[in-house]
XYZ file of C-alpha atoms in Angstrom:
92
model
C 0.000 0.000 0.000
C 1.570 3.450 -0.836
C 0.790 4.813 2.655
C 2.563 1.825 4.175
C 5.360 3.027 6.478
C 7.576 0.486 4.882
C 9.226 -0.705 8.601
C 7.899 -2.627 11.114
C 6.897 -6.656 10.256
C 3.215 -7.825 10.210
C 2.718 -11.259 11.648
C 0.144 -13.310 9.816
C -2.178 -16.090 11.035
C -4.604 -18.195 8.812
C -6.915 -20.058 10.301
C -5.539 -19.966 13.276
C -1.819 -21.347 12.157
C 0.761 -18.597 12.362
C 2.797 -18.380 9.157
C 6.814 -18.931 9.982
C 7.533 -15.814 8.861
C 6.226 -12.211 9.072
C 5.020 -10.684 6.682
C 7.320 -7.574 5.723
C 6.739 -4.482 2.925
C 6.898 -5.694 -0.281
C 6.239 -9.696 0.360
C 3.592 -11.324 -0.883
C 1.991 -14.441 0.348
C -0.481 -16.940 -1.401
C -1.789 -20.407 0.147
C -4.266 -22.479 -1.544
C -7.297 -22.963 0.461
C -9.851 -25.487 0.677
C -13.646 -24.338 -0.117
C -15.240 -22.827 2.915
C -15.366 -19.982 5.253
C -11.751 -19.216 6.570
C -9.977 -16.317 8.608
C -6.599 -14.243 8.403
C -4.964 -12.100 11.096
C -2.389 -10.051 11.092
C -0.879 -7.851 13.785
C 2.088 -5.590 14.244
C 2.872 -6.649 17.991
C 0.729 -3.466 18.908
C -2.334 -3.584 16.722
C -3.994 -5.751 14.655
C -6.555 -7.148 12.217
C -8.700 -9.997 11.284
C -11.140 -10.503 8.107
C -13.392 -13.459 7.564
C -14.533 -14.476 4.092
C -15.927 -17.428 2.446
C -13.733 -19.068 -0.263
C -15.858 -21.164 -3.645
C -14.014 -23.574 -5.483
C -11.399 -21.938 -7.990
C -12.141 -18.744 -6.217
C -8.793 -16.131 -5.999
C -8.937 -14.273 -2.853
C -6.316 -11.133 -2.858
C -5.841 -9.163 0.400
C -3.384 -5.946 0.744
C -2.023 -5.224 4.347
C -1.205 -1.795 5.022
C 0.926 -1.498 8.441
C 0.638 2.974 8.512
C 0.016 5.698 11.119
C -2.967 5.633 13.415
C -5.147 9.143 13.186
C -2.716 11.606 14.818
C 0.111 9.475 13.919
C 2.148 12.656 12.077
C 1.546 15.098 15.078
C 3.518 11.789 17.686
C 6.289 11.612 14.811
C 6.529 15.622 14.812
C 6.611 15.709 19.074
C 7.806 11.987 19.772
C 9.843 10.907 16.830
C 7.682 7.823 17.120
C 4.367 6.778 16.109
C 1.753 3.791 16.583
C 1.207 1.890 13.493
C -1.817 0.632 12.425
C -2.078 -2.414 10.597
C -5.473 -2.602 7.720
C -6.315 -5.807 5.741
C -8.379 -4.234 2.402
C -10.090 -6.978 0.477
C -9.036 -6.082 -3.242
């Protein structure tokens, strides 16, 4: 996503099974699935998300994680030099 901050990993779980690695800008990540309802997480360590969605046979289910700044984010950075990061799943 172009407002991704680009740094911090996103850990993914599907289904419940954590993937062995996270999920960092850039990566992409595609598992078959069976037909069926199914869910994904993902979470920064500080926030996260989780979509549900129902997969048909020969169905191709595309999800884009943005890990970016929480409302007020830019005002932290410009006080704090840090800011919490928000982590979106968008169904595309």
């Amino acid at each position: 996503h172009p407002q991704d901050v680009q740094d911090r990993p996103v850990y993914i779980w599907i289904d419940g099974e954590k993937l062995e690695r996270p999920l960092r800008y850039g990566m992409t990540i595609t598992r078959a699935l069976e037909p069926g309802r199914h869910k994904v997480k993902a979470h920064n360590t500080l926030f996260g998300d989780t979509v549900e969605f129902d997969v048909a046979a020969g169905d191709t289910i595309r999800y884009r994680c943005e890990n970016g700044l929480t409302p007020g984010g830019m005002v932290m950075v410009l006080f704090m030099g840090v800011a919490y990061l928000k982590v979106r799943l968008q169904r595309l």
